[in-house]
Coordinates of C-alpha atoms in Angstrom, one line a residue:
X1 CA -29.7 29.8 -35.9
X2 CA -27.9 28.1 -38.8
X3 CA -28.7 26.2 -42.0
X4 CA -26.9 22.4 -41.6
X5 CA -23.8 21.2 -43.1
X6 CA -24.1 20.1 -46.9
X7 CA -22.8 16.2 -46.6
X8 CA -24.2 14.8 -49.0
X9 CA -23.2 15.7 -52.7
X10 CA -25.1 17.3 -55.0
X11 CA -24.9 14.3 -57.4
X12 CA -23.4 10.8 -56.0
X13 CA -20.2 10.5 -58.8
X14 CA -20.1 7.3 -61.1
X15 CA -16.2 5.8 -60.2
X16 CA -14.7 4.0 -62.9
X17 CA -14.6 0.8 -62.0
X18 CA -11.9 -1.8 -64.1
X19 CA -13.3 -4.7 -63.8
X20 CA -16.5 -5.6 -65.9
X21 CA -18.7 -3.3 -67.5
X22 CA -21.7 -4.5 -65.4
X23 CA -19.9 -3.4 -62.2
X24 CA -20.0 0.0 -63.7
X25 CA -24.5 -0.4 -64.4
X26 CA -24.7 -2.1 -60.8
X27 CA -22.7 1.3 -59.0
X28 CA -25.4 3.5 -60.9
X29 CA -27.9 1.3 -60.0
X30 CA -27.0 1.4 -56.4
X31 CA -26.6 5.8 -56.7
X32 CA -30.0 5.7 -57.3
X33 CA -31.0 3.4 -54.7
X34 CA -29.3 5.0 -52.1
X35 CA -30.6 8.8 -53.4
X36 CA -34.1 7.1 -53.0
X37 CA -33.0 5.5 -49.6
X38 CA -33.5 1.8 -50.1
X39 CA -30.6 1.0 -48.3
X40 CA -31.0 -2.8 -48.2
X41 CA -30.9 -2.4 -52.0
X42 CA -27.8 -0.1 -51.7
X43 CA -26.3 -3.0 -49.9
X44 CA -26.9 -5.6 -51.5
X45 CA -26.0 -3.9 -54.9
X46 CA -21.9 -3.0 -53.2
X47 CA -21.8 -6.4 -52.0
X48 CA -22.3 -8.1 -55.4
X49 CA -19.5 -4.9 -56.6
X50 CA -17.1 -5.6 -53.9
X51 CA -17.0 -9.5 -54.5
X52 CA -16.3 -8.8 -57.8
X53 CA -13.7 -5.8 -56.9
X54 CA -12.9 -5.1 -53.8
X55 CA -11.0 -1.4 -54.5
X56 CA -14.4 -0.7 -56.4
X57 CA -13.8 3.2 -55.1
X58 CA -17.9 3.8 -55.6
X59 CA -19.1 0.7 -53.5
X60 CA -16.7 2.0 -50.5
X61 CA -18.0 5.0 -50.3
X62 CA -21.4 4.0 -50.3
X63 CA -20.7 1.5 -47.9
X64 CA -19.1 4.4 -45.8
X65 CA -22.4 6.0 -46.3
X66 CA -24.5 3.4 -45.0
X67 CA -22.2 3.6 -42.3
X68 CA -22.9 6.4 -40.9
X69 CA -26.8 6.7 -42.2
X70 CA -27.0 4.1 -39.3
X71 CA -25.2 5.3 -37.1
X72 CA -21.9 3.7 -37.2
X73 CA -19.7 6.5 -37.7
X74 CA -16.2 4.7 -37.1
X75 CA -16.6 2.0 -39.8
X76 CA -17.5 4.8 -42.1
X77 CA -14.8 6.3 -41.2
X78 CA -12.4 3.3 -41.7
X79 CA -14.7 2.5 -45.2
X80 CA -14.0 6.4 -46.2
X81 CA -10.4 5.8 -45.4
X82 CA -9.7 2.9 -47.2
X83 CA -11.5 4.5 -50.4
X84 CA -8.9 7.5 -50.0
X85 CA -5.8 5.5 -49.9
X86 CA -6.9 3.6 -53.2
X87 CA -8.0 7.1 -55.2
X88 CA -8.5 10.5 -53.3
X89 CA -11.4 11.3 -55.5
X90 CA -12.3 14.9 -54.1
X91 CA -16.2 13.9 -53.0
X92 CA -14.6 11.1 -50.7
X93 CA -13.4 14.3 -48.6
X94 CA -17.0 15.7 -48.5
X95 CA -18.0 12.4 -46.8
X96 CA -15.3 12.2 -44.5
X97 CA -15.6 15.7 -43.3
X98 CA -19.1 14.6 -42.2
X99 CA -17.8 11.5 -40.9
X100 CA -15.7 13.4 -38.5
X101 CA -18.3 16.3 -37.7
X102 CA -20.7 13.1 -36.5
X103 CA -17.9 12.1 -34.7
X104 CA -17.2 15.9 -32.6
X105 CA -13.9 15.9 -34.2
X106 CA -14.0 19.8 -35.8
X107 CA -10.5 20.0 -36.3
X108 CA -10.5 16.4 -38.4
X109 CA -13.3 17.8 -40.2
X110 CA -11.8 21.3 -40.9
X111 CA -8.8 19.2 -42.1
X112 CA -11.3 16.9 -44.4
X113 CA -12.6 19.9 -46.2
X114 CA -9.3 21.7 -46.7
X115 CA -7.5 18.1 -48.3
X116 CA -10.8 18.3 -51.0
X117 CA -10.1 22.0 -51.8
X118 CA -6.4 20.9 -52.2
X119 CA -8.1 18.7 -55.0
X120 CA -10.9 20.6 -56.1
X121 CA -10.8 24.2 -55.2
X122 CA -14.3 25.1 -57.1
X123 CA -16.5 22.8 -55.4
X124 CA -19.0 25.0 -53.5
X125 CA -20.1 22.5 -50.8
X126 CA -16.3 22.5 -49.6
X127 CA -16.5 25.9 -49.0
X128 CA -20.1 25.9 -47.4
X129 CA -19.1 23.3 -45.2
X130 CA -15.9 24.4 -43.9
X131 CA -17.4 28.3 -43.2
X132 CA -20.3 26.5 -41.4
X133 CA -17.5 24.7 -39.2
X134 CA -15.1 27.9 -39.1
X135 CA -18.4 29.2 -37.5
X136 CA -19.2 26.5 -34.9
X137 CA -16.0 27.0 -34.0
X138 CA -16.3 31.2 -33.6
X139 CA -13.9 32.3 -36.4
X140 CA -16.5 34.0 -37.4
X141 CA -14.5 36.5 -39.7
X142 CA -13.0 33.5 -41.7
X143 CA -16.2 31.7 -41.8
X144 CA -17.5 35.0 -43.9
X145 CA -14.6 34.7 -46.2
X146 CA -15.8 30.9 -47.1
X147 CA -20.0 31.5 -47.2
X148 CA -19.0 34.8 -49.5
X149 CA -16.9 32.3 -51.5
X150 CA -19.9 30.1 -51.3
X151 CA -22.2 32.5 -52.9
X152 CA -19.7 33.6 -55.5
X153 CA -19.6 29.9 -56.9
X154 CA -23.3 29.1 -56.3
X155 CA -25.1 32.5 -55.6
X156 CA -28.6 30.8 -55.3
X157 CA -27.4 28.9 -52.0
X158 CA -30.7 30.0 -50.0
X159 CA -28.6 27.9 -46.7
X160 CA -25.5 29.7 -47.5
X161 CA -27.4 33.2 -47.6
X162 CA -29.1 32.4 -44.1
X163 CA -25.7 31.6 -42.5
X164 CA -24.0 34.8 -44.0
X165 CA -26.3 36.5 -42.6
X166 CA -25.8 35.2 -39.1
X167 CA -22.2 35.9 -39.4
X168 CA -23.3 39.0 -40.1
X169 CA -25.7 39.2 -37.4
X170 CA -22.8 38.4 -34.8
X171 CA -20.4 40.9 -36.0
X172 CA -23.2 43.7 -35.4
X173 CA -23.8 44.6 -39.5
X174 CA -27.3 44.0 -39.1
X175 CA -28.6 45.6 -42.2
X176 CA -26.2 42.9 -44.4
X177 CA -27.6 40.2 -42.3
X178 CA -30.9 41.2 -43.1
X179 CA -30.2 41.4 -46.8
X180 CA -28.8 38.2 -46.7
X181 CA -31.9 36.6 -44.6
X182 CA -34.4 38.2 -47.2
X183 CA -32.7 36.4 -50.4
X184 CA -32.1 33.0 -48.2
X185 CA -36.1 33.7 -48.2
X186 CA -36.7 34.8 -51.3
X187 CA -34.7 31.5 -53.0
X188 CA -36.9 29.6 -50.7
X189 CA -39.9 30.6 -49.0
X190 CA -40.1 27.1 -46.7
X191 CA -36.9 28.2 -45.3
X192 CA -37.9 28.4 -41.6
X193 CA -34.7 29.2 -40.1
X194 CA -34.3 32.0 -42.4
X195 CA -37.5 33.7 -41.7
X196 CA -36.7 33.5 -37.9
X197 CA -33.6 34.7 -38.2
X198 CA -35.0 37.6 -40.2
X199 CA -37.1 38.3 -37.7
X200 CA -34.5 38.4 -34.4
X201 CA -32.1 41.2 -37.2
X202 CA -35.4 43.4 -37.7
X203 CA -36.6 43.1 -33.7
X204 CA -33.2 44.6 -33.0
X205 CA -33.6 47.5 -35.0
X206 CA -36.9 48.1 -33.4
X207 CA -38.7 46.9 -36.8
X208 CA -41.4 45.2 -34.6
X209 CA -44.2 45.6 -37.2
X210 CA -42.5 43.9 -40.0
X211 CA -41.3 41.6 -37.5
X212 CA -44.0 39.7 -35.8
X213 CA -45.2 37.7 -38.4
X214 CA -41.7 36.5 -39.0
X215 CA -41.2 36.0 -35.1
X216 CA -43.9 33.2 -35.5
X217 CA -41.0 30.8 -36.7
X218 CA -39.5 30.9 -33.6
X219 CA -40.1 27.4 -32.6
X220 CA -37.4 26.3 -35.5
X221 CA -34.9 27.8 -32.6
X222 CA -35.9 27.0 -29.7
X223 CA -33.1 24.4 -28.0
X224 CA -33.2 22.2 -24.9
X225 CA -30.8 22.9 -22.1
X226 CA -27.9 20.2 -23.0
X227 CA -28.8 22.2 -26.7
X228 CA -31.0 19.4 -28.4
X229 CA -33.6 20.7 -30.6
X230 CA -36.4 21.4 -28.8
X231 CA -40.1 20.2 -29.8
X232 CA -42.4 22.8 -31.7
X233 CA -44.4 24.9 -29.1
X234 CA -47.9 22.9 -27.8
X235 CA -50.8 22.9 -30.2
X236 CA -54.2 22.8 -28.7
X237 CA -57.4 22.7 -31.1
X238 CA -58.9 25.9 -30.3
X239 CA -59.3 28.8 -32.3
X240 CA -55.7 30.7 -32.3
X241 CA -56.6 34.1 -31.4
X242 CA -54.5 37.3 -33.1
X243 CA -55.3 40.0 -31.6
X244 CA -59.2 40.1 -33.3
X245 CA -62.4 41.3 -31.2
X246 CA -63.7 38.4 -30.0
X247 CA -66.7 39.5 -28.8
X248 CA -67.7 39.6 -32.5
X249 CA -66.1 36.0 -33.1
X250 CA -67.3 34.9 -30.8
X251 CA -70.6 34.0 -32.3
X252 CA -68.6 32.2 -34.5
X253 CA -66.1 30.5 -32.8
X254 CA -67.8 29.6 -28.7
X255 CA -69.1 26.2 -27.7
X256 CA -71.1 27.7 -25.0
X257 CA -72.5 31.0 -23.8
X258 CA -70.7 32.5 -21.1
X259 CA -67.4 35.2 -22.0
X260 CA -65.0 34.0 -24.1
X261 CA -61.5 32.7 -22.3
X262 CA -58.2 32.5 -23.3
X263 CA -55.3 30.1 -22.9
X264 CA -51.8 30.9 -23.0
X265 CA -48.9 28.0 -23.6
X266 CA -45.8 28.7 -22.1
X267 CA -42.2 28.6 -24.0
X268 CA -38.4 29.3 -24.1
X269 CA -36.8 30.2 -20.8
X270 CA -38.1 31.5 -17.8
X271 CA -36.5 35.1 -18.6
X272 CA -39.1 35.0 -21.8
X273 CA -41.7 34.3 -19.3
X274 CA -40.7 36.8 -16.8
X275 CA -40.4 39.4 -19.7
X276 CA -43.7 38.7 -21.4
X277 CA -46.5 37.8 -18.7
X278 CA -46.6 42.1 -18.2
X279 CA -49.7 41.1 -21.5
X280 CA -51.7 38.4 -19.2
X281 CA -53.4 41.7 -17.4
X282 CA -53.6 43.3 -20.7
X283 CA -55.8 40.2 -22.2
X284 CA -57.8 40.5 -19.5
X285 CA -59.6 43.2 -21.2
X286 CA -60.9 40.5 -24.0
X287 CA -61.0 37.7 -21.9
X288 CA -63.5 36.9 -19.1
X289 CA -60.6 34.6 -18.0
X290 CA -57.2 34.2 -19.0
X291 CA -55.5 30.8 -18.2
X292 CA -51.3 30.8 -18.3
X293 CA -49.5 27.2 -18.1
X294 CA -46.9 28.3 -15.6
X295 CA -43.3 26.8 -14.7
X296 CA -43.3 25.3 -11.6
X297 CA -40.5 27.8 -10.6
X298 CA -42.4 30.5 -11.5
X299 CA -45.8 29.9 -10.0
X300 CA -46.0 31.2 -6.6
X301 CA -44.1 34.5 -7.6
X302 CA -47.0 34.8 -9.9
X303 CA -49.8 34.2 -7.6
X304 CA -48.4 36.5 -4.9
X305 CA -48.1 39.4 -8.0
X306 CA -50.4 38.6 -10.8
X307 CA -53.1 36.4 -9.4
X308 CA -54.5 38.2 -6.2
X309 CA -54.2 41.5 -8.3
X310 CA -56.4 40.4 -11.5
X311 CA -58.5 36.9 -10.0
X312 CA -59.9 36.6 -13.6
X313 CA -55.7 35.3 -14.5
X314 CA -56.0 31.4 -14.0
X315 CA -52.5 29.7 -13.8
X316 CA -52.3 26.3 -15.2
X317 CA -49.5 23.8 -14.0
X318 CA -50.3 21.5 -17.2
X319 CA -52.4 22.0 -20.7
X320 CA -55.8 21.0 -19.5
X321 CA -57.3 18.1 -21.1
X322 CA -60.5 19.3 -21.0
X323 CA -60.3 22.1 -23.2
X324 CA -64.0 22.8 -23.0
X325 CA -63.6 25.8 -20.4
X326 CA -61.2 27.6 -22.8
X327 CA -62.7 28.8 -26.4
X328 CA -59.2 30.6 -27.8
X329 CA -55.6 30.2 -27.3
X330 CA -52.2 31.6 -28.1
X331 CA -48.2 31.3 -27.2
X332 CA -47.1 33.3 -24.8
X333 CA -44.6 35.3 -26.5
X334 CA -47.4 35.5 -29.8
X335 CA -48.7 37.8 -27.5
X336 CA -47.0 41.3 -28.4
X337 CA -47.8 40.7 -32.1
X338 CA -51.3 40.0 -30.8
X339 CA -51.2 43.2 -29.6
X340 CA -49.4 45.1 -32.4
X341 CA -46.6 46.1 -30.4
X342 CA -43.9 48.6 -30.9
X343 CA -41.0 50.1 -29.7
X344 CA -42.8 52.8 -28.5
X345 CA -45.9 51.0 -27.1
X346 CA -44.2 48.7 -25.5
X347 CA -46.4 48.0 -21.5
X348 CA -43.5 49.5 -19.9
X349 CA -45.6 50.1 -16.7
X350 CA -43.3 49.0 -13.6
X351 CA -43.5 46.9 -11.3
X352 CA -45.6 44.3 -12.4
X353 CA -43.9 41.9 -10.2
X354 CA -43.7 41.8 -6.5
X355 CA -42.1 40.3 -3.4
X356 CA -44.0 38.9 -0.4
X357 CA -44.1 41.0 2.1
X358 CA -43.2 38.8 5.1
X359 CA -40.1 37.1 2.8
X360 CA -38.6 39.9 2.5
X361 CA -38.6 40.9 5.8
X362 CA -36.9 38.4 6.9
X363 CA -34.2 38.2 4.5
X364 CA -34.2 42.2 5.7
X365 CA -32.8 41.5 9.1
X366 CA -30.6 38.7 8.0
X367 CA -28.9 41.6 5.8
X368 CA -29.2 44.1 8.1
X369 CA -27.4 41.5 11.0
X370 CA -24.4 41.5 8.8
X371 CA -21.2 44.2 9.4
X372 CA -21.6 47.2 7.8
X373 CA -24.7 47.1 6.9
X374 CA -24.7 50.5 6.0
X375 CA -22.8 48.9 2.8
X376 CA -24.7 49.3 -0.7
X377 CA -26.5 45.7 -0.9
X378 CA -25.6 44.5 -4.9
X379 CA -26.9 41.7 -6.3
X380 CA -25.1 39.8 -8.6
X381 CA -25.1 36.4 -11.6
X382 CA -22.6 36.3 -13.9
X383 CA -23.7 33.3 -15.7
X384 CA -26.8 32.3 -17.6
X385 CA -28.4 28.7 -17.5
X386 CA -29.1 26.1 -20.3
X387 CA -25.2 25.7 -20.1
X388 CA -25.7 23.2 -23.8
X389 CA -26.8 25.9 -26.0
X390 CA -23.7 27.9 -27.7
X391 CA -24.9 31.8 -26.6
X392 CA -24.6 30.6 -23.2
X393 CA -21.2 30.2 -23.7
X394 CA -21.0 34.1 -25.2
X395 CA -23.5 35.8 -22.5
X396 CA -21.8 34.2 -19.3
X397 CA -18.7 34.7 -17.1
X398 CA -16.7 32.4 -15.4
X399 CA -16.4 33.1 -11.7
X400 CA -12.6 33.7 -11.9
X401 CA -13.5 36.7 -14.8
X402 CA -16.2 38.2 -12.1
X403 CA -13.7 38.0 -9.1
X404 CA -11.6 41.1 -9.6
X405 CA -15.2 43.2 -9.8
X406 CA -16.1 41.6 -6.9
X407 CA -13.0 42.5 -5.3
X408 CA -13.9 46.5 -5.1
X409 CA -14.6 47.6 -1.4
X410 CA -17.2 49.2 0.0
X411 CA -20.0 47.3 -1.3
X412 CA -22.2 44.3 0.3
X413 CA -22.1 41.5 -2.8
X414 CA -25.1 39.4 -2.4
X415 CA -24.8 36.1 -5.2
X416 CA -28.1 35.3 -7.0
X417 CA -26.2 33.1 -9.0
X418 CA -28.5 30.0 -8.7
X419 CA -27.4 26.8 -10.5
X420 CA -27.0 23.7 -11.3
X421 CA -23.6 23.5 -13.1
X422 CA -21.3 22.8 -10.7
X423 CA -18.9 25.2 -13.5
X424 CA -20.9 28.3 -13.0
X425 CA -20.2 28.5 -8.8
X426 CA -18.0 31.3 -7.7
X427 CA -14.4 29.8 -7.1
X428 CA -12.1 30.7 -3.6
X429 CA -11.7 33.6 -4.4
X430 CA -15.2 34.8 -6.1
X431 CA -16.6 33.3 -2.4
X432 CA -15.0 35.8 -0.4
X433 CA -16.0 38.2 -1.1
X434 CA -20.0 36.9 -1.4
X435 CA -23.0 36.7 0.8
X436 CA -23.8 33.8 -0.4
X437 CA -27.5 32.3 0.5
X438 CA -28.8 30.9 -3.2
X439 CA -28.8 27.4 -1.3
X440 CA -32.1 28.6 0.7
X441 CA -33.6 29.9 -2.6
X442 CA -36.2 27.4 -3.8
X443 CA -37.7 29.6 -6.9
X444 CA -38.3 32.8 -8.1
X445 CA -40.4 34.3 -5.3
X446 CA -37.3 33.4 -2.9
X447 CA -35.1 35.3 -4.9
X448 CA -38.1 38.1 -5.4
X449 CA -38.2 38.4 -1.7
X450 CA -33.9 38.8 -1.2
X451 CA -33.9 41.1 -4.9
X452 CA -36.8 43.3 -3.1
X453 CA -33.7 44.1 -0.3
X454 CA -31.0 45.5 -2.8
X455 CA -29.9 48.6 -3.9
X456 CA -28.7 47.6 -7.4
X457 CA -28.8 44.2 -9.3
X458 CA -25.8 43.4 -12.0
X459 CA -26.5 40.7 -14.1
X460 CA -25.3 38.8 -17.7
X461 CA -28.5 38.6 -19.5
X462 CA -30.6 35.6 -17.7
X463 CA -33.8 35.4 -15.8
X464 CA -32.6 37.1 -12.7
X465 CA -32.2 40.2 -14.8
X466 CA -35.9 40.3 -15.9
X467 CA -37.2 39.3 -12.6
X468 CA -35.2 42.5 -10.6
X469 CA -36.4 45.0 -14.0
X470 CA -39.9 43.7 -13.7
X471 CA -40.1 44.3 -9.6
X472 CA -38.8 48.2 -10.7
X473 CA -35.2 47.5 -9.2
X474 CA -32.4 49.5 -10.9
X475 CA -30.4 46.5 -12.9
X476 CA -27.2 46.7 -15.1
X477 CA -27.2 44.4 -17.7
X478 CA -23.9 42.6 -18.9
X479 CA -24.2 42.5 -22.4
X480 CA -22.4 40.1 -25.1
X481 CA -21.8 42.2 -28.7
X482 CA -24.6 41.8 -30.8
X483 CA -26.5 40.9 -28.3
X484 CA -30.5 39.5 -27.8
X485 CA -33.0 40.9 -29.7
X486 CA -34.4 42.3 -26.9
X487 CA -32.1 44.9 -25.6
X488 CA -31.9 46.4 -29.4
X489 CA -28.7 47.2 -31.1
X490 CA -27.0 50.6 -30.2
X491 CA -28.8 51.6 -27.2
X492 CA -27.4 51.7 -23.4
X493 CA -31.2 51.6 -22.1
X494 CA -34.5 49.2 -22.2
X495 CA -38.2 50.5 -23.1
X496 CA -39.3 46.5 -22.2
X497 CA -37.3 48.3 -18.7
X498 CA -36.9 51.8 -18.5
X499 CA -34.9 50.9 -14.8
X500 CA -32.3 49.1 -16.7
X501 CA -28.9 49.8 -18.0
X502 CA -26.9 48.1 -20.4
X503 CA -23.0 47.7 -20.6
X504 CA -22.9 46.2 -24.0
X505 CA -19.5 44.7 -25.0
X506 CA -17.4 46.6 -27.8
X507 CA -15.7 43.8 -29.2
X508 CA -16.7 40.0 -29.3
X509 CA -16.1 38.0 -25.8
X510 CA -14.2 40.5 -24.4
X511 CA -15.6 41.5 -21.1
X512 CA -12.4 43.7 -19.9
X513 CA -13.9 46.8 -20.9
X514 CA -17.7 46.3 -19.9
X515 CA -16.6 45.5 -16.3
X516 CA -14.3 48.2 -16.0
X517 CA -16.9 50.6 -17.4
X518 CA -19.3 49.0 -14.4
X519 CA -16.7 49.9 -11.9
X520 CA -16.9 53.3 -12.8
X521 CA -20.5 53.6 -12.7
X522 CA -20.3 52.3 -9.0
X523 CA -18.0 54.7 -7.9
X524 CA -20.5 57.5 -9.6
X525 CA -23.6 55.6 -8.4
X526 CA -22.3 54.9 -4.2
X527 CA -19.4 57.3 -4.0
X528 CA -17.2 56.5 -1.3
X529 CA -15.7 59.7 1.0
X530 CA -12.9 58.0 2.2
X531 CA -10.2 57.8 -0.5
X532 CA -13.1 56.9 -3.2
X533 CA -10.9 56.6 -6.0
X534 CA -9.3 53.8 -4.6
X535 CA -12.1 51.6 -5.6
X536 CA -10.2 51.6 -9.4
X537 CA -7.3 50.3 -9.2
X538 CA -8.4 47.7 -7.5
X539 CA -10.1 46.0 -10.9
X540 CA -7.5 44.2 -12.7
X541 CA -9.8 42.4 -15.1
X542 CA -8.0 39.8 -17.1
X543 CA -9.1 39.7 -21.0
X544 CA -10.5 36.1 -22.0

């Protein structure tokens, strides 16, 4: 996650103004009210200016200021505009770069910053702003170049640390990006981004002690699917329990008499959920009850695995509003820290989700009433959901990249790629080559009950991956570089999985490599005995 763009200057300029003196006292005057945000004084104060001087360069700018503080970013823009034309004063281009990043034009505002460096080549918030764009953007080496430019002109930049350290972060030098996250932290402590970011670098080197309590700042991420910020998590006022006895707080801490119970808030993606209910069971142990608020999508596969195994898990389709049955409560994913997890005592225990037994027997004899069906069945989604937040865009495929995989014979394709992005269905081409039946699947215990009939899933890293690692099914995972926290840095396997396999790409968004790699690995996993090696050739992969 990164720091936002610096647009707004450190210190709002005095312009000269040549007209009276008291034009000059009314400008400062109006600085101050706008730093202190009394607009209507700010605008009355340039009025009075602009009557008495209408190129006054300071009274444009802050009326391209109020502009755009309510919301009116094309008359800022002509305001910022017209204050260029009369004196390109090298602030101005600050402005208008955020002008044009309000307005989605990047390359304007790329073009904004690099006309104020023309002018002033030592202003640090140039360089911030135009890395933080370079990055948006996924020129991620330049954007480097200008936050370590950043940092040589203003080395206490706490922002500029945090974003270096992403950069960092994506180009797989994860002990630099922690560095850089612990002085972004260090320079200030309130810096919640920083401290989640810190803690997504040190859960990928398997650091999980020292990063739990950091992991707590998740919520400062966490994105809606068109990539709006998401709310904070769901507060409940009950006791938040860590991981303590409670059968010694509980004294303490219960309204009532009977066993202490627990509720746990759901959060992030359904993949989080599928990865981290494998602890409901596990708080069993110090709960009489344990209550989950489940996604609707979610909830029967739960009841059919989790619920008639361990009757004392209660699944919630809402936060109760009667909180008087439940004494403690935590988030969902609070849940390994709760339980001091690491790497190597990670509840690896598999499956802990299943299919229902009638399900998949029917989707059974559908498959089995197709040709061949003496075919290796392999699942497969190439693309990941929440198609508004940028890694998205870096963990899927596009249909057309998946076709040539799916072009190697000998084995039954099954599609479990379930959406609702009209961009993420398989094209002509991907289609032939498909059994296609996501249109019957209604949630995850559909797709549970078709997974529960394959030999092998393939997957980008999305919830369909969890769900077929969780029910024990042998998945390969298609990994972006420097990818989630969860897979960990440098490793082909899973301990969250131990039946999974990674193919992690070598270099950023290039996918040519991992899918040829996967080709081999099905020839070596179903080899073929007529004319097996014909199954290479056959991958032409195109690069991106």
């Amino acid at each position: 996650m990164l720091t936002h763009p610096d647009t707004h200057s450190p210190t709002m300029p005095t312009f000269p103004s040549s007209q009276a003196l008291d034009h000059s006292s009314l400008h400062d005057e109006a600085v101050q009210a706008y730093q202190a945000g009394r607009h209507d004084v700010v605008r009355t104060l340039v009025e009075r200016i602009l009557a008495g001087d209408a190129e006054h360069v300071g009274a444009i700018h802050l009326q391209g200021l109020l502009a755009l503080a309510s919301g009116h970013a094309q008359e800022a823009l002509r305001w910022l505009e017209h204050a260029i034309q009369i004196r390109p004063e090298p602030i101005l281009f600050n402005t208008l770069y955020a002008i044009r990043l309000n307005l989605g034009d990047f390359a304007g505002a790329v073009q904004s910053i690099r006309q104020g460096l023309a002018i002033q080549p030592d202003f640090a918030a140039f360089h911030y702003n135009l890395a933080l764009t370079l990055q948006h953007l996924g020129h991620i080496e330049d954007a480097a170049l200008g936050y370590r430019r950043t940092l040589e002109l203003d080395p206490d930049n706490s922002a500029a640390h945090n974003n270096l350290g992403r950069v960092c972060a994506d180009l797989g030098a994860m002990e630099e990006a922690g560095r850089h996250y612990r002085r972004a932290i260090e320079l200030s402590p309130a810096n919640l981004v920083a401290r989640n970011n810190l803690a997504m670098a040190l859960l990928a080197t398997g650091r999980y002690d020292e990063a739990w309590p950091y992991f707590e700042d998740r919520w400062v991420s966490f994105k809606l699917a068109d990539g709006r910020p998401a709310p904070a998590p769901v507060d409940v006022p009950l006791p938040r329990w860590l991981g303590e006895d409670v059968s010694i707080a509980q004294g303490a801490q219960a309204t009532r008499a009977s066993a202490p119970c627990l509720l746990v808030l759901h959060e992030q993606g359904l993949g989080d959920s599928l990865q981290f209910v494998r602890y409901l069971p596990l708080a069993l142990a110090h709960f009489a009850q344990v209550g989950y608020v489940c996604p609707p999508a979610l909830r029967r596969l739960y009841e059919q695995s989790l619920h008639s195994r361990w009757p004392g898990l209660v699944l919630l389709d809402a936060v109760p509003t009667d909180l008087a049955r439940w004494d403690w409560y935590i988030p969902l994913m609070s849940l390994p820290m709760a339980f001091a997890t690491r790497v190597a005592t990670i509840p690896a225990a598999l499956p802990y989700l299943y299919a229902d037994v009638g399900q998949a027997a029917a989707w059974r004899a559908r498959l089995e009433a197709l040709p061949a069906p003496h075919l290796p069945r392999v699942g497969v989604a190439w693309a990941g959901g929440h198609s508004g937040i940028a890694v998205d865009r870096l963990r899927s495929l596009a249909a057309a990249q998946i076709a040539p995989l799916l072009a190697l014979p000998h084995v039954r394709w099954i599609s479990l790629q379930k959406t609702d992005d009209p961009a993420k269905l398989p094209d002509a081409a991907t289609r032939t080559h498909l059994t296609d039946w996501t249109d019957e699947i209604g949630d995850f215990a559909d797709t549970a009950a078709l997974i529960e009939n394959l030999d092998l899933v393939i997957s980008v890293d999305t919830s369909v991956a969890h769900l077929a690692a969780a029910m024990g099914k042998p998945v390969w995972l298609l990994n972006r570089f420097a990818g989630c926290w969860r897979w960990l840095y440098g490793r082909d396997d899973s301990p969250w999985y131990p039946g999974l396999r990674l193919f992690t790409q070598t270099r950023r968004s290039d996918w040519h490599d991992v899918l040829e790699r996967v080709a081999v690995a099905l020839t070596q996993t179903f080899p073929m005995h007529d004319n097996a090696s014909s199954l290479l050739p056959r991958v032409a992969v195109k690069r991106p």
